[in-house]
Every structure is written in structure tokens, then in C-alpha cells.
Amino acid sequence: MTSFLFWNVMGKDLRPLIAEAVRIHDVDILMLAESSVSDKELAASLISITGQPFEAISDARDKVRVFSRLPKNLWIRRQTDHLSARMVIWSLNIGPGILVAVTHFLSKKNVNEGEQSMLAVELAKEISRVEDAVGYQRTVRVGDLNMNPFDAGVTGAQSLHAVMTKRLAARMERQVQGSAYRFFYNPMWGLFGDRTDGPPGTFYKRSPGVIELFWHMLDQVLLRPTLMDSLAELRVLDSIGNAPLLTEGAAIPNVSIASDHLPIFFRLELE
Amino acid sequence: MTSTIPVLWPEDIKVDVQTPLSILRVQAENLGRLTRGVLQGEVESEEGDVYFQHRLVVVAPAYGGYRHTILVALHKFHMPYPCEVRSESLSYEGEIGIGFPSAVSEEQLIRLVRKALTSDETKAAMSSLIANSISQQSKQ
């Protein structure tokens, strides 16, 4: 079993909380967006709290900082784009071997939805190219997409083409206007709203506009169909140990003690 | 009457202007020749509702097909110019974060692309990819 934790930490120094989450959930791979702490300091904190040999995997310009207690020689960097989609793809030689694509997209404050979709097309295309190069499609895509599961950049065939059920994704790909596009399975759909355990989304926003969803699922894990049955657990965390990540009254992300995003935790059965 | 009105157009209007895509394609096509096949260049294009982006991607076939986007040219859908050129060596700290320069003509674009491709950042990336490719080949 391999466990992953992704968190957009809003530029805050949340080392004690992060390290505690890693310890409690026995995390193998930690991914942080908007981290303001140096990799060295963060790795030291992880080692100190967990007693595990965590190391930074990212290079200096990567938007998402990746730390792992798995040996560094299992990670092979396969793709880099710091200039537009702000993404990195690694192959990770555990179990049958998987690809890990990590990204932190620009938000709608900085680009419009059309530009986000364009970057999603790039992301999808680069993932497919790398899958073709390594010869398998066991890909997990993780990160802050700054889009919801229903946005065009996530659902579009040329984009990430991520669908809400395993049954749909099991078709592997879909022909659209003569071209085949690979599916992703998006399990985040199942965590939306208040009819399931856990918080209604990963990010809360209240704006004065006519249309406002309030809860958004900006942080997402997507799985290729060949990997979707490996998903043993997926949760949006609303507490870390005794520390609640939501406010007491409104039950929205408590930015005074943590981040405006909630962490996502998942485990894959890869052996 | 019209003879008194001067011609206000600039004298240097070109009638054979190349698009950013054509300029990047030439760079991509020549990378394989210059590196004796160790590296290859590709141009990947993506379109949004307003913008088109063309990415110059360096591929290292012997190094597991590693892909590195080295330069991005961004322009409006029906207007190849102005064209923003994104490359590590061209970035600057703007008022609202990292910014990149734009070219309004083929000449300016060629100047920016040349500056990016001959920069220390690009040279370092290319040297790394060539070294890794050769190291990988010698292991096999």
C-alpha cells in the first residue's frame, strides 16, 4: 500500500501540522503547493516527527514540492514544464511501476477559464506522450487544478477527460471527431457535498456574485482506468490529530490555524 | 489634393512575415541535426478560446524519452503578433508577478528566441539532457 498526501498550504509555515498528518496517516509521498518553507527544513521536520527517511524529490523550480520516504532512486523524472502548465511527471518504480503527474495550475484570478482549459490540454497531452514513452498507462495525476471536477478543463476530451464513474472510465478511451482520447477516473465527484463523510469540498469561497458554489473541489486526484481499482482510500481531511482544520461555527477552512485549502489523502494498492 | 498628404505607413513593412509557429518549427527541426540525434525538438500547440500557445519541447530519446518545455510562444488566436515569449532566461519580476517580453514583429521574435536559446539556462538544460542521455546509452 502506498499512501499520498497533497496539500496547498497557502504559503504558510505549517510544519508541525504537516509532519503530524504524515505521521498519523503513515504517508509515503507528500506533495505541497505554495510551500514557503525550504525543502531542507521541511524534510528535517518530517524526519524528526516520523523517524522516517524523508527526502525532497523536486528540483528548485518545481511549483509543487514533493517529499518521499521511498528511496530516491525509485523516482525518475520524465517531464518538466515550468513555463505554462507548471507540471512535472515522474515514473515511480514501485509495484508494477506508476507515473505520478503533479501540477499546480494558475487560478481564475490570474487566467480565464479558456486559458485554464488550454493548459489542461497541454497537461493531458504531455501525460499521454510520457505514457507512450514508458509503455504503460498507470498514471495518477495529483494537485491543485484550480478547477472543479465539472469544469471544461477537467471533463473535456482534449483536456483531462476525467469522468465521474469507474464504469465510464473503464471504456479506457473515447473517439471524438476521429481522434481517441484516454479517460481519467475522477473519484473526487464522490466527495462533493454533505451526503458523504468528510467536508463538502477542498476549498471554500464566498463572493458577492450571483452564482457562487461556496465549496469547491479544486484539489483533485485523477486515476487512469488501469489504476482505478487500486484506490483503497480517499479522503479530504478536516482534522489532523486533535487539530481541527475547520472553524467551529461555519465549518469552513480555518485560515487562522491552517490553510484555505484542505489536504487530500489517498492510498493505492500497488503490489 | 492627395499628393499633399504624406504616406504614413512605415517603410519597413515586410510582405513575407513568418508566424511564431514556423519560426519554432525550424528550431525544433534543427535540434536533432545539431546534437547528432541525441536530442530532438518538437513543437506542441494548444489552443484556448482566446490564445494559442506553441511549446518548443526538447526530447531526450535515450534518456527514457524525457520531455522538457524550453520555450513557449503565446499569441491571440487570429493575431500571431504580438507574441509573448516565455523562457526562464527572459522572465522578469513585474508589478503583478513574473512577466515575459512580447514581440510585435518577426525580427523581434527571432531576437527573443535567439536570446532564450543561447542563454545559460537553456545551455545548462541541454547539457544536462545530453550528459544524461550519453550516460544512459553507456549503461545499455
mmCIF file of C-alpha atoms in Angstrom:
data_model
loop_
_atom_site.group_PDB
_atom_site.id
_atom_site.type_symbol
_atom_site.label_atom_id
_atom_site.label_comp_id
_atom_site.label_asym_id
_atom_site.label_seq_id
_atom_site.Cartn_x
_atom_site.Cartn_y
_atom_site.Cartn_z
ATOM 1 C CA MET A 1 0.000 0.000 0.000
ATOM 2 C CA THR A 2 1.375 3.411 -0.936
ATOM 3 C CA SER A 3 -0.070 6.500 0.709
ATOM 4 C CA PHE A 4 -0.125 10.045 -0.653
ATOM 5 C CA LEU A 5 -0.957 13.423 0.884
ATOM 6 C CA PHE A 6 -1.430 16.611 -1.152
ATOM 7 C CA TRP A 7 -1.962 19.998 0.462
ATOM 8 C CA ASN A 8 -1.970 23.595 -0.772
ATOM 9 C CA VAL A 9 -0.613 25.237 2.376
ATOM 10 C CA MET A 10 -1.301 28.838 1.327
ATOM 11 C CA GLY A 11 2.317 29.938 1.759
ATOM 12 C CA LYS A 12 2.214 29.244 5.491
ATOM 13 C CA ASP A 13 4.737 27.501 7.667
ATOM 14 C CA LEU A 14 2.594 24.564 8.802
ATOM 15 C CA ARG A 15 5.451 22.176 9.557
ATOM 16 C CA PRO A 16 4.058 20.758 12.824
ATOM 17 C CA LEU A 17 0.645 20.077 11.253
ATOM 18 C CA ILE A 18 2.100 18.655 8.035
ATOM 19 C CA ALA A 19 4.517 16.363 9.858
ATOM 20 C CA GLU A 20 1.754 15.208 12.194
ATOM 21 C CA ALA A 21 -0.513 14.404 9.235
ATOM 22 C CA VAL A 22 2.306 12.430 7.623
ATOM 23 C CA ARG A 23 2.908 10.513 10.865
ATOM 24 C CA ILE A 24 -0.756 9.776 11.627
ATOM 25 C CA HIS A 25 -1.604 8.645 8.103
ATOM 26 C CA ASP A 26 1.692 6.836 7.532
ATOM 27 C CA VAL A 27 2.268 8.856 4.355
ATOM 28 C CA ASP A 28 4.871 7.697 1.820
ATOM 29 C CA ILE A 29 4.631 10.637 -0.577
ATOM 30 C CA LEU A 30 3.903 14.206 0.486
ATOM 31 C CA MET A 31 3.122 16.912 -2.079
ATOM 32 C CA LEU A 32 2.823 20.574 -1.110
ATOM 33 C CA ALA A 33 1.667 23.523 -3.187
ATOM 34 C CA GLU A 34 2.553 27.084 -2.152
ATOM 35 C CA SER A 35 5.130 25.886 0.340
ATOM 36 C CA SER A 36 7.175 28.725 1.811
ATOM 37 C CA VAL A 37 9.490 26.553 3.892
ATOM 38 C CA SER A 38 12.759 25.308 2.406
ATOM 39 C CA ASP A 39 12.837 21.648 1.389
ATOM 40 C CA LYS A 40 15.691 21.057 3.809
ATOM 41 C CA GLU A 41 13.766 22.428 6.787
ATOM 42 C CA LEU A 42 10.608 20.584 5.841
ATOM 43 C CA ALA A 43 12.409 17.263 5.341
ATOM 44 C CA ALA A 44 14.132 17.761 8.727
ATOM 45 C CA SER A 45 10.747 18.305 10.359
ATOM 46 C CA LEU A 46 9.311 15.173 8.702
ATOM 47 C CA ILE A 47 12.295 13.077 9.788
ATOM 48 C CA SER A 48 12.125 14.418 13.323
ATOM 49 C CA ILE A 49 8.396 13.728 13.824
ATOM 50 C CA THR A 50 8.067 10.461 11.872
ATOM 51 C CA GLY A 51 11.528 8.945 12.291
ATOM 52 C CA GLN A 52 11.326 8.063 8.598
ATOM 53 C CA PRO A 53 13.994 8.897 5.952
ATOM 54 C CA PHE A 54 12.077 11.626 4.064
ATOM 55 C CA GLU A 55 13.876 13.369 1.203
ATOM 56 C CA ALA A 56 12.917 16.143 -1.201
ATOM 57 C CA ILE A 57 12.360 14.871 -4.744
ATOM 58 C CA SER A 58 11.595 18.180 -6.503
ATOM 59 C CA ASP A 59 14.057 20.494 -8.163
ATOM 60 C CA ALA A 60 14.331 24.153 -7.217
ATOM 61 C CA ARG A 61 11.844 25.471 -9.785
ATOM 62 C CA ASP A 62 9.017 22.958 -9.303
ATOM 63 C CA LYS A 63 5.762 24.558 -8.179
ATOM 64 C CA VAL A 64 4.718 21.551 -6.113
ATOM 65 C CA ARG A 65 7.285 20.313 -3.608
ATOM 66 C CA VAL A 66 7.434 16.531 -3.343
ATOM 67 C CA PHE A 67 8.887 14.611 -0.392
ATOM 68 C CA SER A 68 9.135 10.868 -0.126
ATOM 69 C CA ARG A 69 10.361 8.242 2.267
ATOM 70 C CA LEU A 70 10.701 5.824 -0.635
ATOM 71 C CA PRO A 71 14.282 5.545 -1.939
ATOM 72 C CA LYS A 72 15.155 8.395 -4.282
ATOM 73 C CA ASN A 73 16.447 6.014 -6.953
ATOM 74 C CA LEU A 74 12.878 4.750 -7.492
ATOM 75 C CA TRP A 75 11.924 8.168 -8.865
ATOM 76 C CA ILE A 76 12.736 9.041 -12.476
ATOM 77 C CA ARG A 77 11.830 12.469 -13.742
ATOM 78 C CA ARG A 78 10.093 12.145 -17.118
ATOM 79 C CA GLN A 79 8.799 15.593 -17.966
ATOM 80 C CA THR A 80 9.132 19.230 -16.909
ATOM 81 C CA ASP A 81 7.263 22.377 -17.809
ATOM 82 C CA HIS A 82 7.807 25.353 -15.531
ATOM 83 C CA LEU A 83 6.626 27.851 -18.125
ATOM 84 C CA SER A 84 2.915 27.227 -18.737
ATOM 85 C CA ALA A 85 1.134 24.243 -17.148
ATOM 86 C CA ARG A 86 3.586 24.244 -14.209
ATOM 87 C CA MET A 87 3.819 20.487 -14.110
ATOM 88 C CA VAL A 88 6.230 17.633 -13.537
ATOM 89 C CA ILE A 89 5.811 13.939 -14.340
ATOM 90 C CA TRP A 90 7.811 11.190 -12.628
ATOM 91 C CA SER A 91 7.818 7.462 -13.023
ATOM 92 C CA LEU A 92 7.940 5.676 -9.697
ATOM 93 C CA ASN A 93 9.259 2.136 -9.691
ATOM 94 C CA ILE A 94 7.047 0.571 -7.062
ATOM 95 C CA GLY A 95 4.771 -2.382 -7.720
ATOM 96 C CA PRO A 96 4.251 -2.607 -11.455
ATOM 97 C CA GLY A 97 5.516 0.975 -11.853
ATOM 98 C CA ILE A 98 3.343 4.092 -11.992
ATOM 99 C CA LEU A 99 3.503 7.619 -13.354
ATOM 100 C CA VAL A 100 2.917 10.489 -10.943
ATOM 101 C CA ALA A 101 1.912 13.770 -12.604
ATOM 102 C CA VAL A 102 1.901 16.724 -10.238
ATOM 103 C CA THR A 103 0.669 20.197 -11.037
ATOM 104 C CA HIS A 104 -0.479 23.478 -9.582
ATOM 105 C CA PHE A 105 -2.468 25.348 -12.205
ATOM 106 C CA LEU A 106 -2.938 29.098 -12.291
ATOM 107 C CA SER A 107 -6.139 30.241 -10.619
ATOM 108 C CA LYS A 108 -9.081 32.014 -12.239
ATOM 109 C CA LYS A 109 -7.787 35.180 -10.579
ATOM 110 C CA ASN A 110 -4.797 35.073 -12.958
ATOM 111 C CA VAL A 111 -6.141 33.398 -16.105
ATOM 112 C CA ASN A 112 -9.597 32.902 -17.565
ATOM 113 C CA GLU A 113 -11.355 29.564 -17.953
ATOM 114 C CA GLY A 114 -10.310 29.285 -21.620
ATOM 115 C CA GLU A 115 -6.644 29.597 -20.714
ATOM 116 C CA GLN A 116 -7.053 27.060 -17.926
ATOM 117 C CA SER A 117 -8.552 24.658 -20.461
ATOM 118 C CA MET A 118 -5.607 25.280 -22.792
ATOM 119 C CA LEU A 119 -3.189 24.349 -20.020
ATOM 120 C CA ALA A 120 -5.275 21.265 -19.257
ATOM 121 C CA VAL A 121 -4.926 20.218 -22.907
ATOM 122 C CA GLU A 122 -1.171 20.554 -22.530
ATOM 123 C CA LEU A 123 -1.208 18.531 -19.318
ATOM 124 C CA ALA A 124 -3.263 15.751 -20.905
ATOM 125 C CA LYS A 125 -1.085 15.677 -23.996
ATOM 126 C CA GLU A 126 2.163 15.545 -22.028
ATOM 127 C CA ILE A 127 0.831 12.735 -19.830
ATOM 128 C CA SER A 128 -0.111 10.719 -22.937
ATOM 129 C CA ARG A 129 3.307 11.340 -24.516
ATOM 130 C CA VAL A 130 5.086 10.141 -21.369
ATOM 131 C CA GLU A 131 2.761 7.110 -21.101
ATOM 132 C CA ASP A 132 3.677 6.228 -24.680
ATOM 133 C CA ALA A 133 7.388 6.593 -23.881
ATOM 134 C CA VAL A 134 7.284 4.333 -20.796
ATOM 135 C CA GLY A 135 4.840 1.881 -22.378
ATOM 136 C CA TYR A 136 2.112 1.858 -19.719
ATOM 137 C CA GLN A 137 -0.829 3.996 -18.592
ATOM 138 C CA ARG A 138 -0.768 3.513 -14.820
ATOM 139 C CA THR A 139 -0.934 7.235 -14.123
ATOM 140 C CA VAL A 140 -2.067 9.152 -11.091
ATOM 141 C CA ARG A 141 -2.468 12.898 -11.500
ATOM 142 C CA VAL A 142 -2.459 14.937 -8.296
ATOM 143 C CA GLY A 143 -2.583 18.609 -7.462
ATOM 144 C CA ASP A 144 -4.413 21.883 -7.219
ATOM 145 C CA LEU A 145 -6.108 22.245 -10.597
ATOM 146 C CA ASN A 146 -7.855 25.464 -9.622
ATOM 147 C CA MET A 147 -10.814 23.970 -11.482
ATOM 148 C CA ASN A 148 -13.804 21.955 -10.306
ATOM 149 C CA PRO A 149 -14.453 18.370 -11.491
ATOM 150 C CA PHE A 150 -17.194 19.684 -13.810
ATOM 151 C CA ASP A 151 -15.109 22.435 -15.464
ATOM 152 C CA ALA A 152 -14.303 22.045 -19.167
ATOM 153 C CA GLY A 153 -10.573 21.749 -18.475
ATOM 154 C CA VAL A 154 -11.213 18.648 -16.378
ATOM 155 C CA THR A 155 -14.024 16.996 -18.342
ATOM 156 C CA GLY A 156 -13.179 17.914 -21.966
ATOM 157 C CA ALA A 157 -11.985 15.085 -24.218
ATOM 158 C CA GLN A 158 -8.905 17.006 -25.329
ATOM 159 C CA SER A 159 -8.291 18.122 -21.761
ATOM 160 C CA LEU A 160 -8.064 15.762 -18.813
ATOM 161 C CA HIS A 161 -11.184 13.854 -19.870
ATOM 162 C CA ALA A 162 -11.920 12.881 -16.274
ATOM 163 C CA VAL A 163 -15.274 11.205 -15.683
ATOM 164 C CA MET A 164 -17.259 10.590 -12.520
ATOM 165 C CA THR A 165 -17.704 6.809 -12.526
ATOM 166 C CA LYS A 166 -15.455 3.802 -12.897
ATOM 167 C CA ARG A 167 -17.908 2.312 -15.365
ATOM 168 C CA LEU A 168 -17.458 5.235 -17.750
ATOM 169 C CA ALA A 169 -13.683 5.281 -17.329
ATOM 170 C CA ALA A 170 -13.470 1.510 -17.904
ATOM 171 C CA ARG A 171 -14.044 2.188 -21.609
ATOM 172 C CA MET A 172 -10.408 3.401 -21.484
ATOM 173 C CA GLU A 173 -10.845 5.979 -24.237
ATOM 174 C CA ARG A 174 -13.432 7.716 -26.374
ATOM 175 C CA GLN A 175 -13.463 8.631 -30.053
ATOM 176 C CA VAL A 176 -14.321 12.271 -30.665
ATOM 177 C CA GLN A 177 -14.295 13.606 -34.220
ATOM 178 C CA GLY A 178 -11.967 10.864 -35.376
ATOM 179 C CA SER A 179 -9.451 11.036 -32.537
ATOM 180 C CA ALA A 180 -9.172 8.763 -29.490
ATOM 181 C CA TYR A 181 -8.858 10.417 -26.090
ATOM 182 C CA ARG A 182 -7.881 8.492 -22.941
ATOM 183 C CA PHE A 183 -10.099 8.718 -19.885
ATOM 184 C CA PHE A 184 -9.214 9.540 -16.328
ATOM 185 C CA TYR A 185 -11.430 8.423 -13.458
ATOM 186 C CA ASN A 186 -12.192 11.304 -11.109
ATOM 187 C CA PRO A 187 -13.133 9.931 -7.670
ATOM 188 C CA MET A 188 -13.453 13.458 -6.249
ATOM 189 C CA TRP A 189 -17.055 13.588 -7.538
ATOM 190 C CA GLY A 190 -17.967 11.143 -4.799
ATOM 191 C CA LEU A 191 -16.725 13.506 -2.078
ATOM 192 C CA PHE A 192 -18.724 16.560 -3.151
ATOM 193 C CA GLY A 193 -21.481 17.907 -0.883
ATOM 194 C CA ASP A 194 -22.687 16.731 2.504
ATOM 195 C CA ARG A 195 -24.082 13.285 1.722
ATOM 196 C CA THR A 196 -20.715 11.623 2.230
ATOM 197 C CA ASP A 197 -18.243 11.575 5.116
ATOM 198 C CA GLY A 198 -15.830 14.460 5.312
ATOM 199 C CA PRO A 199 -16.061 18.096 4.270
ATOM 200 C CA PRO A 200 -18.095 19.115 1.161
ATOM 201 C CA GLY A 201 -15.013 20.162 -0.860
ATOM 202 C CA THR A 202 -11.374 21.165 -0.506
ATOM 203 C CA PHE A 203 -11.765 24.949 -0.741
ATOM 204 C CA TYR A 204 -14.394 27.422 0.401
ATOM 205 C CA LYS A 205 -15.077 30.787 -1.208
ATOM 206 C CA ARG A 206 -17.784 33.341 -0.603
ATOM 207 C CA SER A 207 -18.074 36.044 -3.226
ATOM 208 C CA PRO A 208 -20.830 38.594 -3.858
ATOM 209 C CA GLY A 209 -21.619 37.265 -7.370
ATOM 210 C CA VAL A 210 -24.984 35.843 -8.365
ATOM 211 C CA ILE A 211 -23.534 32.367 -8.830
ATOM 212 C CA GLU A 212 -21.342 31.031 -6.068
ATOM 213 C CA LEU A 213 -20.875 27.370 -5.197
ATOM 214 C CA PHE A 214 -19.208 28.181 -1.852
ATOM 215 C CA TRP A 215 -17.496 24.786 -1.682
ATOM 216 C CA HIS A 216 -15.110 23.884 -4.492
ATOM 217 C CA MET A 217 -13.123 20.729 -5.243
ATOM 218 C CA LEU A 218 -10.000 22.388 -6.615
ATOM 219 C CA ASP A 219 -7.580 19.801 -5.268
ATOM 220 C CA GLN A 220 -8.025 16.543 -7.091
ATOM 221 C CA VAL A 221 -6.570 13.119 -7.672
ATOM 222 C CA LEU A 222 -7.334 11.525 -11.052
ATOM 223 C CA LEU A 223 -6.541 7.940 -11.979
ATOM 224 C CA ARG A 224 -6.203 6.193 -15.299
ATOM 225 C CA PRO A 225 -8.620 3.243 -15.639
ATOM 226 C CA THR A 226 -5.767 0.733 -15.246
ATOM 227 C CA LEU A 227 -5.090 2.162 -11.784
ATOM 228 C CA MET A 228 -8.587 2.988 -10.537
ATOM 229 C CA ASP A 229 -9.191 -0.331 -8.792
ATOM 230 C CA SER A 230 -6.008 0.275 -6.799
ATOM 231 C CA LEU A 231 -7.639 3.167 -4.961
ATOM 232 C CA ALA A 232 -8.098 1.790 -1.450
ATOM 233 C CA GLU A 233 -8.888 5.039 0.356
ATOM 234 C CA LEU A 234 -9.533 8.680 -0.497
ATOM 235 C CA ARG A 235 -10.409 11.403 1.983
ATOM 236 C CA VAL A 236 -10.468 15.163 2.276
ATOM 237 C CA LEU A 237 -9.046 15.749 5.748
ATOM 238 C CA ASP A 238 -10.879 18.097 8.114
ATOM 239 C CA SER A 239 -8.596 17.478 11.073
ATOM 240 C CA ILE A 240 -5.080 16.372 11.843
ATOM 241 C CA GLY A 241 -4.952 14.505 15.126
ATOM 242 C CA ASN A 242 -6.657 16.764 17.656
ATOM 243 C CA ALA A 243 -6.301 19.851 15.469
ATOM 244 C CA PRO A 244 -9.476 20.712 13.527
ATOM 245 C CA LEU A 245 -8.858 22.314 10.129
ATOM 246 C CA LEU A 246 -12.370 23.815 10.018
ATOM 247 C CA THR A 247 -13.812 26.694 12.001
ATOM 248 C CA GLU A 248 -16.067 25.759 14.893
ATOM 249 C CA GLY A 249 -19.182 27.651 13.793
ATOM 250 C CA ALA A 250 -19.295 27.768 9.987
ATOM 251 C CA ALA A 251 -17.225 24.609 9.465
ATOM 252 C CA ILE A 252 -15.128 26.173 6.716
ATOM 253 C CA PRO A 253 -11.302 26.012 6.366
ATOM 254 C CA ASN A 254 -9.787 27.791 9.340
ATOM 255 C CA VAL A 255 -7.104 30.049 7.864
ATOM 256 C CA SER A 256 -6.050 31.289 11.279
ATOM 257 C CA ILE A 257 -4.570 27.905 12.149
ATOM 258 C CA ALA A 258 -4.029 26.253 8.757
ATOM 259 C CA SER A 259 -4.758 26.854 5.049
ATOM 260 C CA ASP A 260 -7.714 27.935 2.906
ATOM 261 C CA HIS A 261 -7.397 24.532 1.201
ATOM 262 C CA LEU A 262 -7.947 21.193 2.918
ATOM 263 C CA PRO A 263 -5.487 18.321 2.374
ATOM 264 C CA ILE A 264 -6.383 15.249 0.339
ATOM 265 C CA PHE A 265 -5.141 11.859 1.443
ATOM 266 C CA PHE A 266 -5.278 8.654 -0.593
ATOM 267 C CA ARG A 267 -3.824 5.182 -0.657
ATOM 268 C CA LEU A 268 -3.098 2.984 -3.656
ATOM 269 C CA GLU A 269 -2.677 -0.757 -3.501
ATOM 270 C CA LEU A 270 0.179 -1.219 -5.936
ATOM 271 C CA GLU A 271 1.791 -4.515 -5.011
ATOM 272 C CA MET B 1 -5.101 67.245 -53.273
ATOM 273 C CA THR B 2 -3.988 63.740 -52.310
ATOM 274 C CA SER B 3 -0.385 64.490 -53.311
ATOM 275 C CA THR B 4 -0.051 66.756 -50.270
ATOM 276 C CA ILE B 5 -0.998 64.013 -47.884
ATOM 277 C CA PRO B 6 2.086 62.072 -46.823
ATOM 278 C CA VAL B 7 2.239 58.280 -46.744
ATOM 279 C CA LEU B 8 2.268 57.471 -43.070
ATOM 280 C CA TRP B 9 2.928 53.764 -43.195
ATOM 281 C CA PRO B 10 6.408 52.711 -42.042
ATOM 282 C CA GLU B 11 8.851 51.956 -44.891
ATOM 283 C CA ASP B 12 9.887 48.664 -43.357
ATOM 284 C CA ILE B 13 6.604 46.757 -43.613
ATOM 285 C CA LYS B 14 7.545 43.215 -44.647
ATOM 286 C CA VAL B 15 5.404 41.179 -47.002
ATOM 287 C CA ASP B 16 6.919 37.809 -46.090
ATOM 288 C CA VAL B 17 6.376 37.664 -42.328
ATOM 289 C CA GLN B 18 6.710 34.231 -40.717
ATOM 290 C CA THR B 19 4.434 33.033 -37.925
ATOM 291 C CA PRO B 20 5.781 32.141 -34.453
ATOM 292 C CA LEU B 21 4.878 28.522 -35.201
ATOM 293 C CA SER B 22 7.042 28.475 -38.356
ATOM 294 C CA ILE B 23 9.961 30.042 -36.503
ATOM 295 C CA LEU B 24 9.776 27.496 -33.677
ATOM 296 C CA ARG B 25 9.395 24.586 -36.102
ATOM 297 C CA VAL B 26 12.688 25.476 -37.757
ATOM 298 C CA GLN B 27 14.413 25.452 -34.362
ATOM 299 C CA ALA B 28 12.833 22.098 -33.500
ATOM 300 C CA GLU B 29 13.819 20.540 -36.840
ATOM 301 C CA ASN B 30 17.437 21.582 -36.451
ATOM 302 C CA LEU B 31 17.989 20.378 -32.906
ATOM 303 C CA GLY B 32 18.374 16.738 -33.938
ATOM 304 C CA ARG B 33 20.970 17.636 -36.562
ATOM 305 C CA LEU B 34 22.944 19.871 -34.189
ATOM 306 C CA THR B 35 23.045 17.247 -31.425
ATOM 307 C CA ARG B 36 23.588 14.314 -33.840
ATOM 308 C CA GLY B 37 20.261 12.858 -32.808
ATOM 309 C CA VAL B 38 20.947 12.825 -29.064
ATOM 310 C CA LEU B 39 18.173 15.382 -28.573
ATOM 311 C CA GLN B 40 15.118 16.066 -30.688
ATOM 312 C CA GLY B 41 12.909 19.111 -30.906
ATOM 313 C CA GLU B 42 9.118 19.105 -31.096
ATOM 314 C CA VAL B 43 6.600 21.908 -31.290
ATOM 315 C CA GLU B 44 3.371 21.225 -29.446
ATOM 316 C CA SER B 45 0.449 23.606 -29.952
ATOM 317 C CA GLU B 46 -2.581 24.081 -27.740
ATOM 318 C CA GLU B 47 -5.480 26.437 -28.292
ATOM 319 C CA GLY B 48 -7.692 28.182 -25.779
ATOM 320 C CA ASP B 49 -10.717 30.331 -26.524
ATOM 321 C CA VAL B 50 -8.568 33.443 -26.967
ATOM 322 C CA TYR B 51 -4.947 32.309 -27.061
ATOM 323 C CA PHE B 52 -2.773 29.864 -28.932
ATOM 324 C CA GLN B 53 0.369 28.512 -27.293
ATOM 325 C CA HIS B 54 3.243 26.831 -29.107
ATOM 326 C CA ARG B 55 5.756 24.996 -26.958
ATOM 327 C CA LEU B 56 9.279 24.159 -28.037
ATOM 328 C CA VAL B 57 9.877 20.827 -26.309
ATOM 329 C CA VAL B 58 13.293 19.174 -26.122
ATOM 330 C CA VAL B 59 13.052 15.380 -26.071
ATOM 331 C CA ALA B 60 15.875 13.068 -24.984
ATOM 332 C CA PRO B 61 15.020 9.664 -26.576
ATOM 333 C CA ALA B 62 17.892 7.795 -24.937
ATOM 334 C CA TYR B 63 17.021 9.234 -21.529
ATOM 335 C CA GLY B 64 13.655 7.498 -21.324
ATOM 336 C CA GLY B 65 12.038 9.978 -23.711
ATOM 337 C CA TYR B 66 12.382 12.793 -21.163
ATOM 338 C CA ARG B 67 10.487 15.929 -22.251
ATOM 339 C CA HIS B 68 11.412 19.473 -21.269
ATOM 340 C CA THR B 69 9.438 22.525 -22.396
ATOM 341 C CA ILE B 70 12.155 25.058 -23.039
ATOM 342 C CA LEU B 71 10.192 27.948 -24.568
ATOM 343 C CA VAL B 72 6.547 28.932 -25.007
ATOM 344 C CA ALA B 73 5.206 31.398 -27.595
ATOM 345 C CA LEU B 74 1.753 32.735 -26.750
ATOM 346 C CA HIS B 75 -0.454 34.833 -29.024
ATOM 347 C CA LYS B 76 -4.075 35.597 -29.711
ATOM 348 C CA PHE B 77 -5.977 33.169 -31.866
ATOM 349 C CA HIS B 78 -6.091 35.178 -35.108
ATOM 350 C CA MET B 79 -3.166 37.504 -34.383
ATOM 351 C CA PRO B 80 0.313 35.896 -34.400
ATOM 352 C CA TYR B 81 1.740 39.236 -33.189
ATOM 353 C CA PRO B 82 2.234 40.483 -30.540
ATOM 354 C CA CYS B 83 3.665 37.202 -29.353
ATOM 355 C CA GLU B 84 4.716 36.678 -25.750
ATOM 356 C CA VAL B 85 7.856 34.585 -25.374
ATOM 357 C CA ARG B 86 8.201 32.611 -22.172
ATOM 358 C CA SER B 87 11.558 31.216 -21.270
ATOM 359 C CA GLU B 88 13.411 31.108 -17.979
ATOM 360 C CA SER B 89 16.094 33.491 -19.209
ATOM 361 C CA LEU B 90 13.543 36.080 -20.385
ATOM 362 C CA SER B 91 11.463 36.265 -17.205
ATOM 363 C CA TYR B 92 11.375 39.427 -15.126
ATOM 364 C CA GLU B 93 9.686 40.475 -11.911
ATOM 365 C CA GLY B 94 6.666 42.527 -12.973
ATOM 366 C CA GLU B 95 4.143 44.501 -10.953
ATOM 367 C CA ILE B 96 1.789 41.525 -10.728
ATOM 368 C CA GLY B 97 4.343 38.736 -10.576
ATOM 369 C CA ILE B 98 6.622 37.090 -13.135
ATOM 370 C CA GLY B 99 6.396 38.660 -16.597
ATOM 371 C CA PHE B 100 7.757 37.829 -20.067
ATOM 372 C CA PRO B 101 8.511 40.075 -23.084
ATOM 373 C CA SER B 102 6.438 40.259 -26.257
ATOM 374 C CA ALA B 103 7.495 40.650 -29.886
ATOM 375 C CA VAL B 104 5.485 42.729 -32.356
ATOM 376 C CA SER B 105 7.419 41.606 -35.438
ATOM 377 C CA GLU B 106 9.273 38.627 -36.842
ATOM 378 C CA GLU B 107 12.611 40.350 -36.211
ATOM 379 C CA GLN B 108 11.798 40.976 -32.579
ATOM 380 C CA LEU B 109 10.571 37.442 -32.147
ATOM 381 C CA ILE B 110 13.730 35.979 -33.673
ATOM 382 C CA ARG B 111 15.796 38.185 -31.359
ATOM 383 C CA LEU B 112 13.901 36.943 -28.288
ATOM 384 C CA VAL B 113 14.006 33.283 -29.318
ATOM 385 C CA ARG B 114 17.752 33.558 -30.027
ATOM 386 C CA LYS B 115 18.319 35.166 -26.617
ATOM 387 C CA ALA B 116 16.367 32.371 -24.934
ATOM 388 C CA LEU B 117 18.023 29.501 -26.807
ATOM 389 C CA THR B 118 21.559 30.805 -26.284
ATOM 390 C CA SER B 119 21.010 31.639 -22.600
ATOM 391 C CA ASP B 120 22.931 29.950 -19.794
ATOM 392 C CA GLU B 121 19.679 28.438 -18.504
ATOM 393 C CA THR B 122 18.956 26.728 -21.820
ATOM 394 C CA LYS B 123 22.581 25.659 -22.249
ATOM 395 C CA ALA B 124 22.535 24.110 -18.774
ATOM 396 C CA ALA B 125 19.316 22.222 -19.505
ATOM 397 C CA MET B 126 20.637 20.950 -22.851
ATOM 398 C CA SER B 127 23.998 19.951 -21.365
ATOM 399 C CA SER B 128 22.209 18.015 -18.630
ATOM 400 C CA LEU B 129 19.982 16.195 -21.083
ATOM 401 C CA ILE B 130 22.888 15.318 -23.387
ATOM 402 C CA ALA B 131 25.000 14.118 -20.445
ATOM 403 C CA ASN B 132 22.154 12.025 -19.052
ATOM 404 C CA SER B 133 21.423 10.557 -22.495
ATOM 405 C CA ILE B 134 25.064 9.556 -23.049
ATOM 406 C CA SER B 135 25.282 8.120 -19.542
ATOM 407 C CA GLN B 136 22.121 6.104 -20.164
ATOM 408 C CA GLN B 137 23.422 4.855 -23.537
ATOM 409 C CA SER B 138 26.704 3.711 -21.997
ATOM 410 C CA LYS B 139 24.790 1.676 -19.374
ATOM 411 C CA GLN B 140 22.923 -0.254 -22.082
#
